[in-house]
Short mmCIF file of C-alpha atoms and ligand atoms in Angstrom, two decimals:
data_model
loop_
_atom_site.label_atom_id
_atom_site.label_comp_id
_atom_site.label_asym_id
_atom_site.label_seq_id
_atom_site.Cartn_x
_atom_site.Cartn_y
_atom_site.Cartn_z
CA MET H 7 23.61 -8.35 7.91
CA LEU H 8 20.15 -9.90 9.09
CA VAL H 9 16.48 -8.02 8.48
CA LEU H 10 13.46 -9.22 10.48
CA GLY H 11 10.51 -6.48 9.54
CA PHE H 12 7.60 -6.37 11.47
CA GLU H 13 4.17 -5.16 9.69
CA SER H 14 1.32 -4.36 11.74
CA SER H 15 -0.68 -0.94 10.32
CA CYS H 16 -4.11 -1.75 10.31
CA ASP H 17 -5.33 -5.76 9.50
CA GLU H 18 -2.34 -7.33 7.94
CA THR H 19 0.93 -9.19 10.40
CA GLY H 20 3.64 -9.51 8.29
CA VAL H 21 6.62 -11.27 9.63
CA ALA H 22 10.19 -11.26 6.68
CA LEU H 23 13.32 -11.72 6.43
CA ILE H 24 15.88 -10.20 4.44
CA GLU H 25 19.56 -10.70 3.91
CA VAL H 26 21.03 -7.16 3.05
CA PRO H 27 25.01 -7.18 1.68
CA GLN H 28 27.10 -4.62 1.78
CA THR H 29 26.24 -3.43 -2.08
CA GLY H 30 23.72 -5.13 -4.32
CA ALA H 31 20.38 -6.51 -3.82
CA PRO H 32 19.11 -7.13 -0.29
CA ARG H 33 17.72 -11.03 -0.49
CA LEU H 34 14.32 -11.77 1.03
CA LEU H 35 14.66 -15.26 2.69
CA ALA H 36 11.36 -16.12 3.57
CA GLN H 37 7.90 -14.13 4.92
CA ALA H 38 4.88 -15.13 6.51
CA LEU H 39 1.36 -13.33 7.03
CA HIS H 40 -1.55 -12.95 8.34
CA SER H 41 -4.26 -11.40 6.39
CA GLN H 42 -7.66 -10.43 9.79
CA ILE H 43 -10.29 -9.56 6.61
CA SER H 44 -12.34 -12.40 7.89
CA MET H 45 -12.59 -11.27 10.77
CA HIS H 46 -13.77 -7.75 9.94
CA GLN H 47 -16.10 -8.96 7.72
CA ALA H 48 -18.46 -9.56 9.55
CA TYR H 49 -17.99 -5.56 10.66
CA GLY H 50 -17.48 -4.32 7.46
CA GLY H 51 -14.61 -2.43 7.58
CA VAL H 52 -11.63 -2.50 10.65
CA VAL H 53 -12.74 -2.94 14.35
CA PRO H 54 -9.41 -1.46 15.62
CA GLU H 55 -9.52 -2.84 19.71
CA LEU H 56 -9.95 -6.57 17.08
CA ALA H 57 -7.34 -5.98 15.20
CA SER H 58 -4.48 -4.95 18.12
CA ARG H 59 -5.61 -7.95 20.16
CA ASP H 60 -5.34 -10.36 16.40
CA HIS H 61 -1.60 -8.92 16.09
CA ILE H 62 -0.84 -10.55 19.13
CA ARG H 63 -2.02 -14.61 18.73
CA ARG H 64 -0.60 -13.59 15.63
CA VAL H 65 3.50 -12.20 15.77
CA LEU H 66 5.06 -14.11 17.31
CA PRO H 67 4.20 -17.85 15.53
CA LEU H 68 4.69 -15.86 12.25
CA THR H 69 8.07 -14.94 13.06
CA ARG H 70 8.89 -18.41 14.08
CA GLU H 71 7.53 -19.53 10.23
CA VAL H 72 9.99 -16.98 9.49
CA LEU H 73 13.00 -18.25 11.31
CA ALA H 74 12.08 -22.07 10.14
CA GLU H 75 11.75 -21.19 6.97
CA SER H 76 14.71 -19.20 6.42
CA GLY H 77 16.71 -21.90 8.54
CA HIS H 78 18.15 -19.49 10.75
CA ALA H 79 17.41 -18.75 14.65
CA LEU H 80 16.71 -15.48 15.87
CA SER H 81 19.86 -14.81 17.27
CA ASP H 82 21.37 -14.46 13.69
CA VAL H 83 18.96 -11.36 13.31
CA ASP H 84 21.18 -8.66 13.11
CA VAL H 85 18.42 -5.57 13.19
CA ILE H 86 14.62 -5.44 14.17
CA ALA H 87 12.66 -2.88 12.31
CA TYR H 88 8.98 -2.67 12.78
CA THR H 89 6.33 -0.37 10.52
CA GLN H 90 5.98 2.49 13.30
CA GLY H 91 3.02 4.86 10.93
CA PRO H 92 1.00 5.66 10.03
CA GLY H 93 -1.72 3.49 11.30
CA LEU H 94 -3.62 2.98 13.52
CA ALA H 95 -2.09 2.84 16.92
CA GLY H 96 -3.62 0.58 19.09
CA ALA H 97 -1.79 -1.50 15.89
CA LEU H 98 0.82 -0.47 15.37
CA LEU H 99 1.68 -0.05 19.38
CA VAL H 100 2.03 -4.53 18.88
CA GLY H 101 4.77 -4.59 16.18
CA ALA H 102 6.69 -1.39 17.99
CA GLY H 103 6.60 -3.69 21.62
CA VAL H 104 7.43 -6.71 19.83
CA ALA H 105 10.11 -5.70 17.62
CA VAL H 106 11.52 -3.72 20.71
CA ALA H 107 11.56 -6.00 23.03
CA MET H 108 12.45 -8.62 21.38
CA ALA H 109 15.24 -6.69 20.63
CA ALA H 110 16.53 -5.58 24.18
CA ALA H 111 16.69 -8.77 24.58
CA LEU H 112 19.38 -9.93 21.97
CA ASP H 113 21.37 -6.79 23.01
CA LYS H 114 20.48 -5.91 18.89
CA PRO H 115 19.03 -2.28 17.50
CA THR H 116 15.65 -1.48 16.69
CA LEU H 117 14.56 0.91 13.71
CA GLY H 118 11.10 2.21 13.31
CA ILE H 119 10.25 2.54 9.30
CA HIS H 120 7.18 4.42 7.37
CA HIS H 121 4.47 2.35 5.95
CA LEU H 122 3.94 4.63 3.16
CA GLU H 123 8.28 4.01 2.31
CA GLY H 124 7.54 0.48 2.87
CA HIS H 125 5.24 0.57 0.42
CA LEU H 126 7.08 2.90 -2.02
CA LEU H 127 9.76 0.54 -1.99
CA SER H 128 8.05 -2.95 -2.06
CA PRO H 129 9.08 -3.49 -5.80
CA PHE H 130 12.62 -3.54 -5.04
CA LEU H 131 11.74 -6.95 -3.87
CA SER H 132 10.38 -8.38 -7.52
CA ALA H 133 13.70 -9.19 -9.98
CA ASP H 134 13.12 -6.98 -11.93
CA ALA H 135 13.80 -4.01 -9.18
CA PRO H 136 13.38 -0.03 -10.28
CA GLU H 137 16.05 2.25 -11.22
CA PHE H 138 16.20 6.15 -9.64
CA PRO H 139 14.39 9.12 -9.86
CA PHE H 140 11.31 7.91 -10.60
CA VAL H 141 7.36 8.86 -9.82
CA ALA H 142 5.63 6.86 -7.64
CA LEU H 143 1.69 6.44 -7.19
CA LEU H 144 0.99 5.46 -4.32
CA VAL H 145 -2.36 4.81 -4.27
CA SER H 146 -3.98 3.02 -0.54
CA GLY H 147 -6.10 2.56 1.66
CA GLY H 148 -6.01 5.44 3.39
CA HIS H 149 -3.69 7.38 0.71
CA THR H 150 -3.54 8.47 -2.95
CA GLN H 151 0.10 10.42 -3.01
CA LEU H 152 1.94 10.85 -6.51
CA MET H 153 5.65 11.60 -5.54
CA ARG H 154 8.96 11.85 -7.03
CA VAL H 155 11.27 9.91 -5.47
CA ASP H 156 15.22 10.69 -6.32
CA ASP H 157 16.89 7.66 -3.64
CA VAL H 158 15.49 5.87 -0.76
CA GLY H 159 14.40 8.90 2.17
CA GLN H 160 14.39 11.41 -1.03
CA TYR H 161 10.64 12.43 -1.41
CA GLN H 162 8.97 15.11 -2.97
CA MET H 163 5.08 15.73 -3.01
CA LEU H 164 3.79 16.73 -6.05
CA GLY H 165 0.04 15.55 -5.21
CA GLU H 166 -2.12 14.07 -2.89
CA THR H 167 -5.74 13.54 -2.41
CA ILE H 168 -7.86 16.66 -1.26
CA ASP H 169 -10.53 13.81 0.42
CA ASP H 170 -11.03 10.03 -0.09
CA ALA H 171 -7.84 7.84 -1.15
CA ALA H 172 -8.68 5.73 -3.98
CA GLY H 173 -8.93 2.74 -1.67
CA GLU H 174 -11.75 4.51 0.04
CA ALA H 175 -13.30 4.84 -3.14
CA PHE H 176 -13.03 1.66 -3.98
CA ASP H 177 -14.00 0.16 -0.31
CA LYS H 178 -17.42 2.82 -0.52
CA SER H 179 -18.06 2.59 -3.97
CA ALA H 180 -18.57 -1.80 -3.04
CA LYS H 181 -20.17 -1.29 0.32
CA LEU H 182 -23.03 0.96 -1.65
CA LEU H 183 -23.23 -2.52 -4.40
CA GLY H 184 -23.43 -4.37 -1.18
CA LEU H 185 -20.36 -6.38 -1.20
CA PRO H 186 -17.81 -7.01 1.22
CA TYR H 187 -14.77 -5.31 2.80
CA PRO H 188 -12.12 -4.92 1.86
CA GLY H 189 -14.42 -3.77 -1.85
CA GLY H 190 -11.79 -3.10 -3.57
CA PRO H 191 -10.74 -6.70 -5.21
CA HIS H 192 -15.33 -7.69 -4.80
CA LEU H 193 -15.57 -4.27 -7.35
CA ALA H 194 -12.81 -5.16 -9.70
CA LYS H 195 -14.09 -8.84 -10.03
CA LEU H 196 -17.81 -7.95 -9.98
CA ALA H 197 -16.93 -4.66 -13.06
CA LEU H 198 -14.97 -7.74 -14.96
CA SER H 199 -18.65 -8.14 -16.25
CA GLY H 200 -20.06 -4.47 -16.67
CA ASP H 201 -19.95 -2.08 -19.85
CA PRO H 202 -18.14 0.65 -18.06
CA LYS H 203 -19.55 3.61 -19.94
CA ALA H 204 -22.85 2.24 -18.62
CA PHE H 205 -23.48 4.75 -16.09
CA ASP H 206 -22.17 8.64 -16.16
CA LEU H 207 -19.97 9.14 -13.71
CA PRO H 208 -17.57 12.23 -12.67
CA ARG H 209 -14.42 12.30 -12.68
CA PRO H 210 -13.49 14.72 -9.97
CA MET H 211 -10.57 17.55 -10.33
CA LEU H 212 -9.36 15.52 -13.41
CA LYS H 213 -8.65 19.28 -15.39
CA SER H 214 -7.40 20.46 -12.85
CA GLY H 215 -4.26 20.84 -14.59
CA LYS H 216 -2.32 19.89 -10.93
CA PRO H 217 -1.19 15.98 -10.50
CA ASP H 218 -4.20 15.71 -7.13
CA PHE H 219 -6.82 14.10 -5.99
CA SER H 220 -10.47 14.10 -5.22
CA PHE H 221 -13.19 10.85 -5.15
CA ALA H 222 -15.88 12.35 -2.51
CA GLY H 223 -18.25 13.35 -5.45
CA LEU H 224 -17.65 9.65 -7.63
CA LYS H 225 -19.21 7.93 -3.87
CA THR H 226 -21.71 10.29 -3.89
CA ALA H 227 -22.43 10.31 -7.59
CA VAL H 228 -22.19 6.58 -7.08
CA LEU H 229 -24.91 6.95 -4.06
CA THR H 230 -27.37 8.41 -5.61
CA GLN H 231 -27.68 5.68 -8.72
CA VAL H 232 -27.64 2.79 -6.30
CA LYS H 233 -31.04 5.29 -5.11
CA ARG H 234 -32.48 5.76 -8.39
CA LEU H 235 -32.00 1.41 -8.98
CA GLY H 236 -33.66 0.68 -6.61
CA ASP H 237 -33.86 -1.72 -3.88
CA ALA H 238 -33.92 -4.94 -6.70
CA PRO H 239 -31.03 -3.72 -9.16
CA SER H 240 -30.35 -7.10 -11.94
CA ASP H 241 -26.98 -8.22 -12.12
CA GLN H 242 -26.43 -6.84 -14.41
CA GLN H 243 -26.79 -3.45 -13.55
CA ARG H 244 -25.13 -3.45 -10.29
CA ALA H 245 -21.91 -4.94 -12.59
CA ASP H 246 -22.75 -1.64 -14.40
CA LEU H 247 -22.64 0.74 -12.15
CA ALA H 248 -19.46 -1.77 -10.71
CA ALA H 249 -17.14 -1.40 -13.95
CA SER H 250 -18.41 2.39 -14.45
CA THR H 251 -16.75 3.03 -10.91
CA GLN H 252 -13.65 1.85 -11.54
CA ALA H 253 -13.51 3.56 -14.97
CA ALA H 254 -14.21 6.55 -13.14
CA ILE H 255 -11.20 5.97 -10.19
CA VAL H 256 -8.70 5.23 -12.79
CA GLU H 257 -9.43 7.18 -15.48
CA LEU H 258 -7.88 9.24 -12.69
CA LEU H 259 -5.65 8.05 -11.23
CA VAL H 260 -3.94 7.50 -14.72
CA ARG H 261 -3.84 10.72 -16.09
CA LYS H 262 -2.73 12.12 -13.19
CA SER H 263 -0.24 9.94 -12.94
CA LEU H 264 0.96 11.25 -16.69
CA LEU H 265 0.49 14.81 -16.09
CA ALA H 266 2.88 13.80 -12.85
CA LEU H 267 5.33 12.42 -15.31
CA LYS H 268 4.87 15.13 -16.94
CA GLU H 269 5.91 17.90 -15.28
CA THR H 270 9.17 16.16 -13.94
CA GLY H 271 10.41 14.94 -17.04
CA LEU H 272 10.83 11.05 -16.04
CA LYS H 273 10.63 8.44 -18.00
CA ARG H 274 9.58 5.86 -14.88
CA LEU H 275 6.69 4.95 -13.17
CA VAL H 276 6.32 2.80 -10.13
CA VAL H 277 2.98 2.02 -8.58
CA ALA H 278 2.70 1.01 -5.01
CA GLY H 279 -0.09 0.39 -2.61
CA GLY H 280 -3.23 -2.04 -2.58
CA VAL H 281 -4.83 -0.40 -5.31
CA GLY H 282 -2.20 -1.34 -7.43
CA ALA H 283 -3.37 -4.69 -7.73
CA ASN H 284 -5.83 -3.39 -10.07
CA ALA H 285 -6.16 -5.35 -12.71
CA SER H 286 -7.97 -2.86 -15.30
CA LEU H 287 -5.12 0.06 -13.59
CA ARG H 288 -2.63 -2.02 -14.55
CA GLU H 289 -4.08 -2.67 -18.11
CA GLN H 290 -4.53 0.78 -18.60
CA LEU H 291 -1.09 3.13 -17.42
CA ASN H 292 0.78 -0.43 -19.45
CA ALA H 293 -0.82 1.30 -22.20
CA SER H 294 -0.65 4.89 -21.54
CA CYS H 295 2.88 4.96 -20.86
CA ALA H 296 4.20 2.49 -23.54
CA LYS H 297 2.72 4.93 -25.92
CA ARG H 298 5.61 7.91 -24.37
CA GLY H 299 7.98 5.44 -23.78
CA ILE H 300 7.60 5.32 -19.91
CA ARG H 301 8.31 2.02 -17.91
CA VAL H 302 5.75 0.88 -15.56
CA HIS H 303 7.02 -0.54 -12.63
CA TYR H 304 4.99 -2.87 -10.27
CA PRO H 305 5.05 -4.73 -7.13
CA GLU H 306 4.28 -8.34 -6.20
CA LEU H 307 0.91 -8.89 -6.92
CA SER H 308 0.81 -10.37 -3.26
CA LEU H 309 3.02 -7.33 -1.69
CA CYS H 310 0.88 -4.60 -3.55
CA THR H 311 -1.71 -5.43 -0.03
CA ASP H 312 0.47 -4.74 3.27
CA ASN H 313 3.21 -7.56 4.30
CA GLY H 314 6.32 -7.51 6.20
CA ALA H 315 8.20 -7.88 3.39
CA MET H 316 8.03 -3.86 2.40
CA ILE H 317 9.46 -2.73 5.94
CA ALA H 318 11.71 -4.90 5.94
CA MET H 319 13.24 -3.82 2.63
CA ALA H 320 12.67 -0.42 3.29
CA ALA H 321 15.10 -1.35 6.95
CA ALA H 322 17.20 -2.77 4.55
CA LEU H 323 17.75 -0.14 1.61
CA ARG H 324 18.10 2.41 4.50
CA LEU H 325 20.51 0.33 6.35
CA GLN H 326 23.18 0.12 3.24
CA ARG H 327 23.18 3.87 2.63
CA GLY H 328 23.38 4.82 6.02
CA MET H 329 20.36 6.32 6.54
CA ALA H 330 18.96 3.99 9.53
CA THR H 331 19.14 6.25 12.94
CA LEU H 332 19.29 2.52 14.63
CA GLU H 333 17.61 2.48 18.22
CA ARG H 334 18.73 0.78 21.10
CA ASP H 335 17.84 2.59 24.72
CA GLY H 336 14.46 0.48 24.79
CA ALA H 337 11.92 3.42 24.54
CA PHE H 338 9.63 3.53 21.37
CA ALA H 339 6.75 5.49 19.95
CA VAL H 340 4.91 4.92 17.93
CA ARG H 341 3.10 8.14 15.03
CA PRO H 342 0.04 7.35 13.46
CA ARG H 343 -0.64 9.90 11.74
CA TRP H 344 2.48 11.05 10.42
CA THR H 345 3.72 12.08 6.47
CA LEU H 346 6.24 10.18 3.99
CA GLY H 347 9.62 12.94 4.39
CA ALA H 348 8.37 15.06 7.63
CA ALA H 349 11.29 14.02 10.41
O1 KG4 M 2 -1.95 -0.70 0.72
P1 KG4 M 2 -3.19 -1.53 1.35
O2 KG4 M 2 -2.85 -3.12 1.31
O3 KG4 M 2 -3.65 -0.64 2.65
C1 KG4 M 2 -3.18 0.26 2.94
O4 KG4 M 2 -2.39 0.72 4.03
O5 KG4 M 2 -4.76 0.88 2.97
O6 KG4 M 2 -4.35 -1.29 0.48
C2 KG4 M 2 -5.62 -1.59 0.10
C3 KG4 M 2 -6.76 -1.39 0.12
C4 KG4 M 2 -8.58 -1.12 0.39
O7 KG4 M 2 -8.45 -0.39 -0.22
C5 KG4 M 2 -8.49 -1.94 -0.83
O8 KG4 M 2 -9.59 -2.79 -0.96
C6 KG4 M 2 -7.41 -2.31 -2.19
O9 KG4 M 2 -6.46 -1.58 -2.16
N1 KG4 M 2 -7.07 -2.28 -3.47
C7 KG4 M 2 -8.31 -2.68 -4.43
C8 KG4 M 2 -7.50 -4.57 -5.06
N2 KG4 M 2 -6.69 -5.13 -3.80
C9 KG4 M 2 -6.85 -4.09 -2.89
N3 KG4 M 2 -8.84 -2.22 -4.64
C10 KG4 M 2 -8.97 -2.44 -6.15
N4 KG4 M 2 -7.88 -3.79 -7.19
C11 KG4 M 2 -8.30 -4.46 -6.09
N5 KG4 M 2 -7.86 -5.69 -7.11
ZN1 ZN M 3 -0.68 -0.09 3.10
#
């Protein structure tokens, strides 16, 4: 069976084709991605209307690219999967609309996928796929959650952020430091030449005893330091503040992940979402988990941020388990706000 997957929830248009055997691991045949980062950079963040329009421009050329690379025709596709939510309503509508229209033309069914389930299952695209059950640390631009995952579709929330997401904390702090959007990777780069102990930044809720998070106070503390440094901070001061900010975010993520692992007694951690690309986070999680006999799985670096492969993979794993609600009626609804695990 062949699954074509579309991702269009935010600022990346992703398309991928996956081959799904009856049993055994689904295989990624081809994928293509267009990032809108350079388009939104001038505005310092994602402009939803521009995002939707760009998805419209990109989705069909990317689909042609994927089909050509895989050597398959569109008529070979058996199921068309798309990101149904959460995300920007207009952006989601593009992917959903194209998927449903294409499926209607081919007389094939569609399958709406939860974006975070895509992230969560993205490590199954790597050669070293995890086994269930595991604890998942989902760290993206909009979400920060720790979950117990017993199988596809069996997600139990252990803790989440009460305010900003970890990616948001990276992005907002980076903006305060005058770095371009999206700030996470830029802040991480600047942090390389800084001293993580130079600034004493808060670790909100570090000692709450629960695997939940808060990042809003950290952003305020970074703002205070930026103001204190004045109009012309030195390169070293900026690097030090970037390194100290990253250290605070990473410490919170590591400590709370360890707490969730301890609470569940599980010995496997899966890290997914854009912030999972952060090298310092990976380094510190690896070191802390190795000491405790815990295996850590990451998606491949290129698959940490949004992509079509993770959507096609989530669909493939659902199809293999007979858990997919396939639609054929040509109707669709996107879900801009949608909690993972909610019906
Ligand atoms: O998962 P993702 O691509 O999109 C959402 O679903 O939100 O995550 C994007 C987030 C952004 O906040 C971005 O700054 C952050 O992931 N990010 C990073 C790194 N790469 C991406 N944050 C820290 N370090 C990185 N290397
Ligand atoms: Zn995402």
